[in-house]
Structures are given as C-alpha cells and as structure tokens.
PDB file of N, CA, C and O in Angstrom:
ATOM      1  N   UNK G1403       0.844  -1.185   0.000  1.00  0.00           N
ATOM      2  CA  UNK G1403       0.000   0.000   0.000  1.00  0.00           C
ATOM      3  C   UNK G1403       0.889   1.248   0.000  1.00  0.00           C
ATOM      4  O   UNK G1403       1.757   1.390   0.861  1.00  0.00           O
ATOM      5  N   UNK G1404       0.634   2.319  -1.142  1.00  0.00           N
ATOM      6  CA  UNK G1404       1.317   3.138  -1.097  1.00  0.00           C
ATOM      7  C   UNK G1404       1.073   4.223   0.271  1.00  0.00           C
ATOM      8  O   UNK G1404       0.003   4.024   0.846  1.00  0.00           O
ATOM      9  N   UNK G1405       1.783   5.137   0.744  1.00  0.00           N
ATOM     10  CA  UNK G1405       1.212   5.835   1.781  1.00  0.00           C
ATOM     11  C   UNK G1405       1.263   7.300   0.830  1.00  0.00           C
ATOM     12  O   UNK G1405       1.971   7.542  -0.147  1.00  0.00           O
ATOM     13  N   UNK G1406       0.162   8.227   1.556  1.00  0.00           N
ATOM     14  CA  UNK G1406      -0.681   9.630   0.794  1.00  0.00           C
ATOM     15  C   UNK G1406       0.683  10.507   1.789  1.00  0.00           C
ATOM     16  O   UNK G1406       1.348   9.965   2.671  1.00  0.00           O
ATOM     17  N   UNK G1407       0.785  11.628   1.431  1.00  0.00           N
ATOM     18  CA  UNK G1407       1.098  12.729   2.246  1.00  0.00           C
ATOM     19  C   UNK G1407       0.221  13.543   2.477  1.00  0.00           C
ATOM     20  O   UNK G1407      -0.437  14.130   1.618  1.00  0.00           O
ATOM     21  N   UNK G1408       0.102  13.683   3.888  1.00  0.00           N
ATOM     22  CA  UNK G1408      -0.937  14.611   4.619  1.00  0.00           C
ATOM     23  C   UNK G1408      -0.851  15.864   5.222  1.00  0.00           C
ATOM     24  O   UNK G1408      -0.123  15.810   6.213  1.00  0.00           O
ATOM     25  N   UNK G1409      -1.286  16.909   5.022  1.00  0.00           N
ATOM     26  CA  UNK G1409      -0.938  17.897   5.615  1.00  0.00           C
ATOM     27  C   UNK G1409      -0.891  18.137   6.897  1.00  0.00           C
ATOM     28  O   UNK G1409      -0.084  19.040   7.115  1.00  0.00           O
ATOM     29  N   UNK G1410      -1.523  17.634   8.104  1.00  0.00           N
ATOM     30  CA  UNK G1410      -1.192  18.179   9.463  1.00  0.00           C
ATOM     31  C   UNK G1410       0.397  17.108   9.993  1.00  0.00           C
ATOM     32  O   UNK G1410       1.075  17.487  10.948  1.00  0.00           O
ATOM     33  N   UNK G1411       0.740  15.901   9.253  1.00  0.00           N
ATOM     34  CA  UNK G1411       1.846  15.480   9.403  1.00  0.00           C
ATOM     35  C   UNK G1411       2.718  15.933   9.001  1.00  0.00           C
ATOM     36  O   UNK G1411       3.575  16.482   9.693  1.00  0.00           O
ATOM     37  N   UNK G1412       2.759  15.797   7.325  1.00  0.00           N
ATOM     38  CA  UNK G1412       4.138  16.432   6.751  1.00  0.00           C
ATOM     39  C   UNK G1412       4.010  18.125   6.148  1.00  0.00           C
ATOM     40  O   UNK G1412       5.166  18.536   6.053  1.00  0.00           O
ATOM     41  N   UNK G1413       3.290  18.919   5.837  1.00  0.00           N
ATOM     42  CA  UNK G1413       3.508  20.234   5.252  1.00  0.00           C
ATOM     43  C   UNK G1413       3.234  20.722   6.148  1.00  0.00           C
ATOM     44  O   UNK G1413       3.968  21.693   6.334  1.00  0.00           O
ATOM     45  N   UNK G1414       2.217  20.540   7.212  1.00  0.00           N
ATOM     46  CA  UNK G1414       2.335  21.827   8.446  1.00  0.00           C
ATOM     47  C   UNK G1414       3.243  22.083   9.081  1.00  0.00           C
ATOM     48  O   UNK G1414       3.563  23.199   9.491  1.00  0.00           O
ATOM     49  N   UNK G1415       3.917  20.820   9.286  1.00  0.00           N
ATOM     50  CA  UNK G1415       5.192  21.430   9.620  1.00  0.00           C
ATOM     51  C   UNK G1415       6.609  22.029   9.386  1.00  0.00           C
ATOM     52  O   UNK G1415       7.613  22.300  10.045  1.00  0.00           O
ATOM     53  N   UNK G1416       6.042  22.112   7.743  1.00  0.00           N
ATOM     54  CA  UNK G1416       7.289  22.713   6.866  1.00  0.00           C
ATOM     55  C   UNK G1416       7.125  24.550   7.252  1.00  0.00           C
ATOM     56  O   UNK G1416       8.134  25.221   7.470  1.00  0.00           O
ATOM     57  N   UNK G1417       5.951  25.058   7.278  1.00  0.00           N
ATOM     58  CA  UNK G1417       5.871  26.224   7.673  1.00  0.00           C
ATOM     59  C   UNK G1417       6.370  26.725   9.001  1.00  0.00           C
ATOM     60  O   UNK G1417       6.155  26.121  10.052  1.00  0.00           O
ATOM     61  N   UNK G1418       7.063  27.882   8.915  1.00  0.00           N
ATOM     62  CA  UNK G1418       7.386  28.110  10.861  1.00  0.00           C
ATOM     63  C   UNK G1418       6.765  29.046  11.132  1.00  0.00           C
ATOM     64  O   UNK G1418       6.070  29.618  10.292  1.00  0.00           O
ATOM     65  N   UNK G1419       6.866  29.455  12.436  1.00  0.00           N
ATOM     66  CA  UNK G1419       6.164  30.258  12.740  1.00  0.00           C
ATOM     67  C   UNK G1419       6.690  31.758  12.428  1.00  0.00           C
ATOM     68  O   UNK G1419       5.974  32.683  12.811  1.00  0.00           O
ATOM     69  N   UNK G1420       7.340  31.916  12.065  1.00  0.00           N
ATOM     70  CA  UNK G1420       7.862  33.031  10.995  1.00  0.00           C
ATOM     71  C   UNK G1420       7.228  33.148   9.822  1.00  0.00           C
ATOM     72  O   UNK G1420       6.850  34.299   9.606  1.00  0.00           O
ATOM     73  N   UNK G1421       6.973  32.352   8.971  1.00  0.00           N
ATOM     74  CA  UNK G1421       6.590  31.837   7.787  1.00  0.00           C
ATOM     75  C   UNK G1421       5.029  32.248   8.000  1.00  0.00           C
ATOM     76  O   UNK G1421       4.563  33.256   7.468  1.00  0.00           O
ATOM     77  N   UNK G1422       4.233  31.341   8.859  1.00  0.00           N
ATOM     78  CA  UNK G1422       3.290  32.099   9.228  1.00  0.00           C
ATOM     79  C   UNK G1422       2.972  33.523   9.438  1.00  0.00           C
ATOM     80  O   UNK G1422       2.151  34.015   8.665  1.00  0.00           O
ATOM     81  N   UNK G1423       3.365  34.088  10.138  1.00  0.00           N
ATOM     82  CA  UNK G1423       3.068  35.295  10.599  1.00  0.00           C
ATOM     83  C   UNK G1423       3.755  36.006   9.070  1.00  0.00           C
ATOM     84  O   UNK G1423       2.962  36.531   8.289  1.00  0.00           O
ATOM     85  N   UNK G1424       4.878  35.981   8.816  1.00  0.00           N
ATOM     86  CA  UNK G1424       5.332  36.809   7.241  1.00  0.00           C
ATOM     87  C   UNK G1424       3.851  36.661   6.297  1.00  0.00           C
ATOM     88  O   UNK G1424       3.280  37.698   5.959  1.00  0.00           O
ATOM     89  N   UNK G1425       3.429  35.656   6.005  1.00  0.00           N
ATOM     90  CA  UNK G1425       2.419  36.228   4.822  1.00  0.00           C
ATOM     91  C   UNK G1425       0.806  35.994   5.634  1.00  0.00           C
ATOM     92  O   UNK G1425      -0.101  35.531   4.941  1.00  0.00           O
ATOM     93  N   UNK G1426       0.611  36.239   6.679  1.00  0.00           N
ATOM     94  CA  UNK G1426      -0.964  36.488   7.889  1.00  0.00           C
ATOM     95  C   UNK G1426      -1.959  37.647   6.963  1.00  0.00           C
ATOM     96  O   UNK G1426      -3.188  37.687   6.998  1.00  0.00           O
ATOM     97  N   UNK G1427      -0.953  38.653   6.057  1.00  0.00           N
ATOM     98  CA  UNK G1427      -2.016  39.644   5.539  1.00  0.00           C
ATOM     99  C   UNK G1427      -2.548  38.649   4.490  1.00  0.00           C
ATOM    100  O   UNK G1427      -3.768  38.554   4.359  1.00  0.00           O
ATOM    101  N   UNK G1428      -1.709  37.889   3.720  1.00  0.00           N
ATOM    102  CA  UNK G1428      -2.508  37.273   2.740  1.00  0.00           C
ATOM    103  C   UNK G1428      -3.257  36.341   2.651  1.00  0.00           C
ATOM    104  O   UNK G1428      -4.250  36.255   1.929  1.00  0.00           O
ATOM    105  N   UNK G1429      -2.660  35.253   3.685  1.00  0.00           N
ATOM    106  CA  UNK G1429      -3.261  33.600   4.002  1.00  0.00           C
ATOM    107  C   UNK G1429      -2.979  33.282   5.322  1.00  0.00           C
ATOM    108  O   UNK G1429      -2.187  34.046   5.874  1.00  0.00           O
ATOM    109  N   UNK G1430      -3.414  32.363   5.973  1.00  0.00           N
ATOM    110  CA  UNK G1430      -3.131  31.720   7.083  1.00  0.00           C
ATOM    111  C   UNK G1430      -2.051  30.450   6.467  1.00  0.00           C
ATOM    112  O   UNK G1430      -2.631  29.511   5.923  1.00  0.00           O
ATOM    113  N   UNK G1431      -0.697  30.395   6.525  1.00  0.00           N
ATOM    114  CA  UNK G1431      -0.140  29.287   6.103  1.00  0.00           C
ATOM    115  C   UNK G1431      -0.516  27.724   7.225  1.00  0.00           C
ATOM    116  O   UNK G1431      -0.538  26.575   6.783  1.00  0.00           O
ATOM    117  N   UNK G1432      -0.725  28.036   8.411  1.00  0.00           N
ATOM    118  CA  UNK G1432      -1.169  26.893   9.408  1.00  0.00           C
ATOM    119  C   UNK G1432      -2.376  26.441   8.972  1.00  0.00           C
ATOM    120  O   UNK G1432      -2.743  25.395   9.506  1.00  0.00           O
ATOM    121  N   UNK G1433      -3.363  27.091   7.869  1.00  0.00           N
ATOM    122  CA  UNK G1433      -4.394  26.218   7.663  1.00  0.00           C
ATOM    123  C   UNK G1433      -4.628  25.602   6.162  1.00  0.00           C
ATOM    124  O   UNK G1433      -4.523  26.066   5.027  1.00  0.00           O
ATOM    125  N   UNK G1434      -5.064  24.100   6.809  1.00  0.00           N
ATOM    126  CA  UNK G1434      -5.063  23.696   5.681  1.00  0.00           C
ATOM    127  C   UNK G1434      -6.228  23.769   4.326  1.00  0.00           C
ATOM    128  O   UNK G1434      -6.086  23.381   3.167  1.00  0.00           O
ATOM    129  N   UNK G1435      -7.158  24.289   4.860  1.00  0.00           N
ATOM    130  CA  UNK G1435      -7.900  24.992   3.722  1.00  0.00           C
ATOM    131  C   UNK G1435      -6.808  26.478   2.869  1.00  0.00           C
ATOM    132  O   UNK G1435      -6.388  26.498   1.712  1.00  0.00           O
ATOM    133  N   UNK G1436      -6.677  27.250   3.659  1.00  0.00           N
ATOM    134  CA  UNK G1436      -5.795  27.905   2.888  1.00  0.00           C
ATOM    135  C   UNK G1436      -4.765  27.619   2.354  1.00  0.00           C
ATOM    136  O   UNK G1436      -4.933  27.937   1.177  1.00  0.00           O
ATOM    137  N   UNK G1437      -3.504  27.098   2.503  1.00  0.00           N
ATOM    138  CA  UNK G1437      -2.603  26.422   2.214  1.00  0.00           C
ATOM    139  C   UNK G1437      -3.309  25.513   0.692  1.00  0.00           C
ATOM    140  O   UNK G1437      -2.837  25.892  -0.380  1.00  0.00           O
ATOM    141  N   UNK G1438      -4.401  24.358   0.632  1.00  0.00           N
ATOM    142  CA  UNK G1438      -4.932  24.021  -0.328  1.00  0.00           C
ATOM    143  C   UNK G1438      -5.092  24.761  -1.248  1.00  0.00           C
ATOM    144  O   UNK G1438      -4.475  24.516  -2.285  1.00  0.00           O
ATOM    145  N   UNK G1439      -6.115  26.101  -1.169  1.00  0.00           N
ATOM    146  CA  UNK G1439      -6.723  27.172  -1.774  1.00  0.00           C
ATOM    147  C   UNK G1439      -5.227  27.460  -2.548  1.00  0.00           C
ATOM    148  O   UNK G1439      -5.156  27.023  -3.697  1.00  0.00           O
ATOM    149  N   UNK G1440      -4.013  28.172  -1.999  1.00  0.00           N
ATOM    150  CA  UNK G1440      -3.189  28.757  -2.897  1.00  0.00           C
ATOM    151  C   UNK G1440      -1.756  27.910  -2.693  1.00  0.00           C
ATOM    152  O   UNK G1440      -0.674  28.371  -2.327  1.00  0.00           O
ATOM    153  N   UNK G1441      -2.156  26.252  -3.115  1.00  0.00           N
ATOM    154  CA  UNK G1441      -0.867  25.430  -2.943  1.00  0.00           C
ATOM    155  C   UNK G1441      -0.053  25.459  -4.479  1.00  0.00           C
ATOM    156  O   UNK G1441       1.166  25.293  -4.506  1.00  0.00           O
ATOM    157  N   UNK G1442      -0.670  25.636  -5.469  1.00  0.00           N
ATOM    158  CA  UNK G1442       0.124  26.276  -6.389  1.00  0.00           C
ATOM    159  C   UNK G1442       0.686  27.637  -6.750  1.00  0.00           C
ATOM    160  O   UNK G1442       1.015  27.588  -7.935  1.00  0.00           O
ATOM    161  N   UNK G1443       0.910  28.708  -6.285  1.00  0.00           N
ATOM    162  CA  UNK G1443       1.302  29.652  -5.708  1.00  0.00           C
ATOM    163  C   UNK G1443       2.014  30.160  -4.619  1.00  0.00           C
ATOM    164  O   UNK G1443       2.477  31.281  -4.409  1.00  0.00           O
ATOM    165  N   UNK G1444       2.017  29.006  -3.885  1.00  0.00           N
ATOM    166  CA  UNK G1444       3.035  28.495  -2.916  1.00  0.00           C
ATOM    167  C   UNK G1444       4.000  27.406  -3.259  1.00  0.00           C
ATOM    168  O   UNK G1444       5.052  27.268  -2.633  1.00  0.00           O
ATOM    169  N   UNK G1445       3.691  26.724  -4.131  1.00  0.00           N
ATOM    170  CA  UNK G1445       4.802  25.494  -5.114  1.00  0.00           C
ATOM    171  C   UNK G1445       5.675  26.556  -6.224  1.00  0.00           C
ATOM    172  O   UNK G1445       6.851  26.386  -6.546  1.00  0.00           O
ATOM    173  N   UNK G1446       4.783  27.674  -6.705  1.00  0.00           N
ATOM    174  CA  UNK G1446       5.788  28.286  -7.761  1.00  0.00           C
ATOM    175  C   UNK G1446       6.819  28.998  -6.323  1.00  0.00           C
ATOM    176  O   UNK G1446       8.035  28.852  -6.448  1.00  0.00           O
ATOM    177  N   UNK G1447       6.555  29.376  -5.657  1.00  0.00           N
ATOM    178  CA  UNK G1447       7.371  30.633  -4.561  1.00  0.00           C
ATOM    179  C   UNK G1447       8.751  29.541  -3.747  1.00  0.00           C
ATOM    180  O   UNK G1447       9.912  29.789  -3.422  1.00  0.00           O
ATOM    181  N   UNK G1448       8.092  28.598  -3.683  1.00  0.00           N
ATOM    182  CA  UNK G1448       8.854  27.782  -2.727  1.00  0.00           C
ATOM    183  C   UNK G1448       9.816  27.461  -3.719  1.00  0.00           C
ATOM    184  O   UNK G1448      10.970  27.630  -3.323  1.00  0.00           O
ATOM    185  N   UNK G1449       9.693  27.005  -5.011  1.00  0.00           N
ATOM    186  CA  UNK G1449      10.844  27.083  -5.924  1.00  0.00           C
ATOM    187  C   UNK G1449      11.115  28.411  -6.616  1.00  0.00           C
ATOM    188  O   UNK G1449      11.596  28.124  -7.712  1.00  0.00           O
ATOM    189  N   UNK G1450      11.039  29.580  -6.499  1.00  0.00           N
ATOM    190  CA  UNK G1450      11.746  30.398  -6.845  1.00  0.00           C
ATOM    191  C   UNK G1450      10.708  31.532  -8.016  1.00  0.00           C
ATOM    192  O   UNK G1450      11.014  32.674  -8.359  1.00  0.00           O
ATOM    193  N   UNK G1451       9.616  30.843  -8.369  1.00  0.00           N
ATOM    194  CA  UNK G1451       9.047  31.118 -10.001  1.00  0.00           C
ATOM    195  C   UNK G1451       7.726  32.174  -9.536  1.00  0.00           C
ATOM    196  O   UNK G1451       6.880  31.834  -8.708  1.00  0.00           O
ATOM    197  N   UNK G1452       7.731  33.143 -10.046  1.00  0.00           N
ATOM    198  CA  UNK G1452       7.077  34.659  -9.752  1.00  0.00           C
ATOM    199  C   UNK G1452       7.227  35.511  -8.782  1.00  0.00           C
ATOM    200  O   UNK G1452       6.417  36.227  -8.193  1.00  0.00           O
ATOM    201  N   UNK G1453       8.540  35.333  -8.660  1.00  0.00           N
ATOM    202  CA  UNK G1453       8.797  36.267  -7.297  1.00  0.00           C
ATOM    203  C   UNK G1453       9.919  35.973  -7.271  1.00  0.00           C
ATOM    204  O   UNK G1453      10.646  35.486  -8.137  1.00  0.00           O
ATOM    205  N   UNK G1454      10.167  36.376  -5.870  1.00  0.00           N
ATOM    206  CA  UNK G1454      11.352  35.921  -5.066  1.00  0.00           C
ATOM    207  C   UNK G1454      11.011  34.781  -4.155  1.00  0.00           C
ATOM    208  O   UNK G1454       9.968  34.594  -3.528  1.00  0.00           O
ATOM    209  N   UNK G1455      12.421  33.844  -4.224  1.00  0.00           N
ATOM    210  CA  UNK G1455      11.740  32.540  -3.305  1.00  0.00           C
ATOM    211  C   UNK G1455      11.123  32.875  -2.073  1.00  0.00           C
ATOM    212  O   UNK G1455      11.157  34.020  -1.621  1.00  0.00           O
ATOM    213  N   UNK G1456      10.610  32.011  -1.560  1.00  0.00           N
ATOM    214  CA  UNK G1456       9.960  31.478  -0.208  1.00  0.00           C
ATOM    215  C   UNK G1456      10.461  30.583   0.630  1.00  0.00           C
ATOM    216  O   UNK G1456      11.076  29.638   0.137  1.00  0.00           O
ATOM    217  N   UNK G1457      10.354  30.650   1.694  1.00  0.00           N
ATOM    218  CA  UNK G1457      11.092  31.435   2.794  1.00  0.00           C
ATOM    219  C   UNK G1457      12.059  32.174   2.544  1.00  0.00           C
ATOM    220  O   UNK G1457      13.194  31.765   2.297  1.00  0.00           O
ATOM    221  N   UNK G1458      11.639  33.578   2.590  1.00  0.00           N
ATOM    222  CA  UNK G1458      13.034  34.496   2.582  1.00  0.00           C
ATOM    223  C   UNK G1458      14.489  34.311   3.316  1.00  0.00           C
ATOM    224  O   UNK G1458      14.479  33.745   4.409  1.00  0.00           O
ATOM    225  N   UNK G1459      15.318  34.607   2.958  1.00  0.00           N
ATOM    226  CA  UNK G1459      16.600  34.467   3.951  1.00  0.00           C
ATOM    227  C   UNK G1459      16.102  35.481   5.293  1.00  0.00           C
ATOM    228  O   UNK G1459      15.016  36.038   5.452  1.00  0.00           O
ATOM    229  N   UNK G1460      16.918  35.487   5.885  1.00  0.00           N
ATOM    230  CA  UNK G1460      17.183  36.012   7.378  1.00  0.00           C
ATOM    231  C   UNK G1460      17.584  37.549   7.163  1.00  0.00           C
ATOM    232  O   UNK G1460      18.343  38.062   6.341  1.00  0.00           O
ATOM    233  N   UNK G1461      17.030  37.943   7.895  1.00  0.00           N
ATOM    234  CA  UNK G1461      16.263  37.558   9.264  1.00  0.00           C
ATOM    235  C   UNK G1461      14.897  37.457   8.583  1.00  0.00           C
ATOM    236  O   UNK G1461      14.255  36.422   8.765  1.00  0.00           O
ATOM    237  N   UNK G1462      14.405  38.395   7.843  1.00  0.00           N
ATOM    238  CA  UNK G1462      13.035  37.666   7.357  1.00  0.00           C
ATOM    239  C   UNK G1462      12.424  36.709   7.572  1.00  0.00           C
ATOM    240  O   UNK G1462      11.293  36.729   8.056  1.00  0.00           O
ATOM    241  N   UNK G1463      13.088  35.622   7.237  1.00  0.00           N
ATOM    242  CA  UNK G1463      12.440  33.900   7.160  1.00  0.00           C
ATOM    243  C   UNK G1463      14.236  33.239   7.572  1.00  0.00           C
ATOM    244  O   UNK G1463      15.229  33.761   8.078  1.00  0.00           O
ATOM    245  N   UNK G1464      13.944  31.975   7.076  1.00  0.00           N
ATOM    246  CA  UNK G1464      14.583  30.914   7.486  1.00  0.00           C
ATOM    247  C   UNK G1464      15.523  30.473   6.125  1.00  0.00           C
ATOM    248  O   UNK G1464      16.514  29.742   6.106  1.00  0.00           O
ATOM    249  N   UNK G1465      14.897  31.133   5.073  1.00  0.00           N
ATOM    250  CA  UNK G1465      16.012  30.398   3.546  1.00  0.00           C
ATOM    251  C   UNK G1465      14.729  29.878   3.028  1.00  0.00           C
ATOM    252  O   UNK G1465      13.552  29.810   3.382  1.00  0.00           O
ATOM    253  N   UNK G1466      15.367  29.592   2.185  1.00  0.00           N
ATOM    254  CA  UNK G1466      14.585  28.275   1.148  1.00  0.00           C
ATOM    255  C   UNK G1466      14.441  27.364   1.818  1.00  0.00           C
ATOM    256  O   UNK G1466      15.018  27.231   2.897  1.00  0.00           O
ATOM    257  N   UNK G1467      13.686  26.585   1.354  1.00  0.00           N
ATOM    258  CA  UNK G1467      13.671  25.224   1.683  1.00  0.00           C
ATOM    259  C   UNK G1467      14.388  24.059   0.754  1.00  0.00           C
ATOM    260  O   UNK G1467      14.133  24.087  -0.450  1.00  0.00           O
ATOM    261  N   UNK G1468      15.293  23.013   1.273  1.00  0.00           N
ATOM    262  CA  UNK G1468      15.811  22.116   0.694  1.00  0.00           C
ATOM    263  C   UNK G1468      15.211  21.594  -0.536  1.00  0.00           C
ATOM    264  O   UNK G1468      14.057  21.936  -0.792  1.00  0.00           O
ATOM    265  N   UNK G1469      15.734  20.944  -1.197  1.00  0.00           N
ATOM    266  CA  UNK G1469      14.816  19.878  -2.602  1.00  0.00           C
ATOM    267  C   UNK G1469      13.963  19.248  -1.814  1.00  0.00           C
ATOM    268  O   UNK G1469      12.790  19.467  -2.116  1.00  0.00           O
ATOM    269  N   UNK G1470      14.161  18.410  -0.741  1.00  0.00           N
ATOM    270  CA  UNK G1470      13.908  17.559  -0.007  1.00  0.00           C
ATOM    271  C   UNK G1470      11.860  17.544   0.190  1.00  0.00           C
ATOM    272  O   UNK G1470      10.882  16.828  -0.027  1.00  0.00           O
ATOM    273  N   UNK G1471      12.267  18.946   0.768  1.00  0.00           N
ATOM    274  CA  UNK G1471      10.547  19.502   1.191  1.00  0.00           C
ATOM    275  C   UNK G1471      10.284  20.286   0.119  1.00  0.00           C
ATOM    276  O   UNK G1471       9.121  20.676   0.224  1.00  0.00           O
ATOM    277  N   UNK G1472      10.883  20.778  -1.027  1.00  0.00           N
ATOM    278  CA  UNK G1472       9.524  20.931  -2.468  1.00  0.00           C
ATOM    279  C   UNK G1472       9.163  19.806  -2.934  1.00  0.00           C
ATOM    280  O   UNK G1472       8.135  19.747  -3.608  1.00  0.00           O
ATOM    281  N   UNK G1473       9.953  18.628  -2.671  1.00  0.00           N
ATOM    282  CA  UNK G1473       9.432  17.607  -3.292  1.00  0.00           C
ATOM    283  C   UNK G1473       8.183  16.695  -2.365  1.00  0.00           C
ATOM    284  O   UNK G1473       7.467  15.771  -2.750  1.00  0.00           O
ATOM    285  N   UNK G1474       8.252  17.287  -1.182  1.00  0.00           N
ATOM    286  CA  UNK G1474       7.537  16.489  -0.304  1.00  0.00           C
ATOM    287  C   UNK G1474       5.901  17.790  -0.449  1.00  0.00           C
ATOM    288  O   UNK G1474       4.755  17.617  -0.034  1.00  0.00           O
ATOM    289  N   UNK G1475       6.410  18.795  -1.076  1.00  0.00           N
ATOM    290  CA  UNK G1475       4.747  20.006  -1.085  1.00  0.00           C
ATOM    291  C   UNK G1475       4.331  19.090  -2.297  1.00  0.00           C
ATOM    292  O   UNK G1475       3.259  18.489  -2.235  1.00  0.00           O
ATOM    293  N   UNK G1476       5.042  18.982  -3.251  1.00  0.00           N
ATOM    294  CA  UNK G1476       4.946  18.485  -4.636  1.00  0.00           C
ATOM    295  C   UNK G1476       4.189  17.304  -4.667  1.00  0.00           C
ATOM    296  O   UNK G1476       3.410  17.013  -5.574  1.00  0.00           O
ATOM    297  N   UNK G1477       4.501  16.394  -3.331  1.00  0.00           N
ATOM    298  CA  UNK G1477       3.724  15.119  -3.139  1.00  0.00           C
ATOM    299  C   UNK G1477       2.633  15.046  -2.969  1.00  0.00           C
ATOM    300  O   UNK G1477       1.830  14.448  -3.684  1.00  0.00           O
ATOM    301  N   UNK G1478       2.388  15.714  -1.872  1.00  0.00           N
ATOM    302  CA  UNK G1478       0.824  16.489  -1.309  1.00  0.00           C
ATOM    303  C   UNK G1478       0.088  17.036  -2.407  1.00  0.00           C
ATOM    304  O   UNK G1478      -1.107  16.750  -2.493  1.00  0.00           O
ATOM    305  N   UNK G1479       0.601  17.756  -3.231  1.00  0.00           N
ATOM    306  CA  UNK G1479      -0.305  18.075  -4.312  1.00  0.00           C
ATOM    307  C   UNK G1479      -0.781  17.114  -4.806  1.00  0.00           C
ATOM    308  O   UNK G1479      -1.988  16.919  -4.661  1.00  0.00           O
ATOM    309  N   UNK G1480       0.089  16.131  -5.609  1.00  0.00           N
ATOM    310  CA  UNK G1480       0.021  15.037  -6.535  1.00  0.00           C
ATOM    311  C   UNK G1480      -1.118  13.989  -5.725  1.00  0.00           C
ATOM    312  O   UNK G1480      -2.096  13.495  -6.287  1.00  0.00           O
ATOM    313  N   UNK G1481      -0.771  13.793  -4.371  1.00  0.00           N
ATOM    314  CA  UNK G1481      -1.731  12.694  -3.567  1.00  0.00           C
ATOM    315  C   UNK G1481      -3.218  13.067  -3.593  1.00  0.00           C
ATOM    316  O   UNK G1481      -4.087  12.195  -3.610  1.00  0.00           O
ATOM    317  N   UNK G1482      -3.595  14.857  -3.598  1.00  0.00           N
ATOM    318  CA  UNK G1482      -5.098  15.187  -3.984  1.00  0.00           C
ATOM    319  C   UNK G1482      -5.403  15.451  -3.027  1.00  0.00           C
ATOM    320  O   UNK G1482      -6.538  15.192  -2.625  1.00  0.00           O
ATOM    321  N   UNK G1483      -4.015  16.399  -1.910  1.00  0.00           N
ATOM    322  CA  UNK G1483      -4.223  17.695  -0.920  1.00  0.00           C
ATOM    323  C   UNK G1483      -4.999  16.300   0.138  1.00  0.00           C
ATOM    324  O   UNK G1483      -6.178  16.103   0.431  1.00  0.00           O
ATOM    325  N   UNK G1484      -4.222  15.827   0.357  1.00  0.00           N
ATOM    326  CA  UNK G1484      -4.594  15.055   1.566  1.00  0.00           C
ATOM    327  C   UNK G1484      -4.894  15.954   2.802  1.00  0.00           C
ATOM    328  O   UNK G1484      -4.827  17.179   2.702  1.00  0.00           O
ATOM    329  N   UNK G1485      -5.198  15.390   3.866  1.00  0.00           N
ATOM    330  CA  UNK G1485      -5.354  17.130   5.220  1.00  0.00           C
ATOM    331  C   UNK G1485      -4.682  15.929   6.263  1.00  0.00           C
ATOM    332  O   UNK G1485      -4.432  16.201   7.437  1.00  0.00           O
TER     333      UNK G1485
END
C-alpha cells in the first residue's frame, strides 16, 4: 500500500512560525484549507518562479527550503491535498 502525504503530518510542519506570521495579511499558512486554496502559488514561490523565493533568507524567514521539502509540497499536491 502506497502511503498519501498529509498535511497536518508532513507540510504543516514545513511552515514556521515566521513563515506564518510573514504572509498572515494574505493567508493563514497553518491552515489547511488555505494552504490548499493557494498550494500552487506556494509550489511556484517555494521554488523560486514569480517572485522571489519562499522562505526568505534572514532575518526575514529561514532560507529556502531544501529539494527535499519541495518535493515532499509536490507530493501532497500530486496525492489530492490530503489534510
């Protein structure tokens, strides 16, 4: 049995609480209706594409995030936004 990626296991906790509070005017990143709502817009940012990446460097944010965890947002998409 393959296993799904779920959001309150693996992507909620890719966000920090920096991350959160940085974009609060636009979305709630801790929820997973929102997070769903603009997870492609958050897949282009997190790799780099209409903007400037996501998570900003410091002090702002924390950096980018590794290959590791776009590929693990990338999963979540593909699985059909598991929660």
């Amino acid at each position: 049995m393959v296993k799904t990626t779920g959001f309150q296991a693996a992507i909620r906790p890719l966000f920090t609480e920096l991350d959160i509070q940085g974009m609060s005017k636009a979305f709630n990143l801790g929820s997973y209706d929102d997070v769903k709502k603009h997870a492609v817009a958050i897949y282009d940012r997190i790799r780099g594409i209409g903007g400037a990446v996501m998570p900003p460097p410091p002090p702002r944010g924390e950096g980018p995030w590794p290959q590791s965890q776009i590929e693990l947002f990338a999963k979540w998409m593909a699985d059909g936004f598991q929660p």
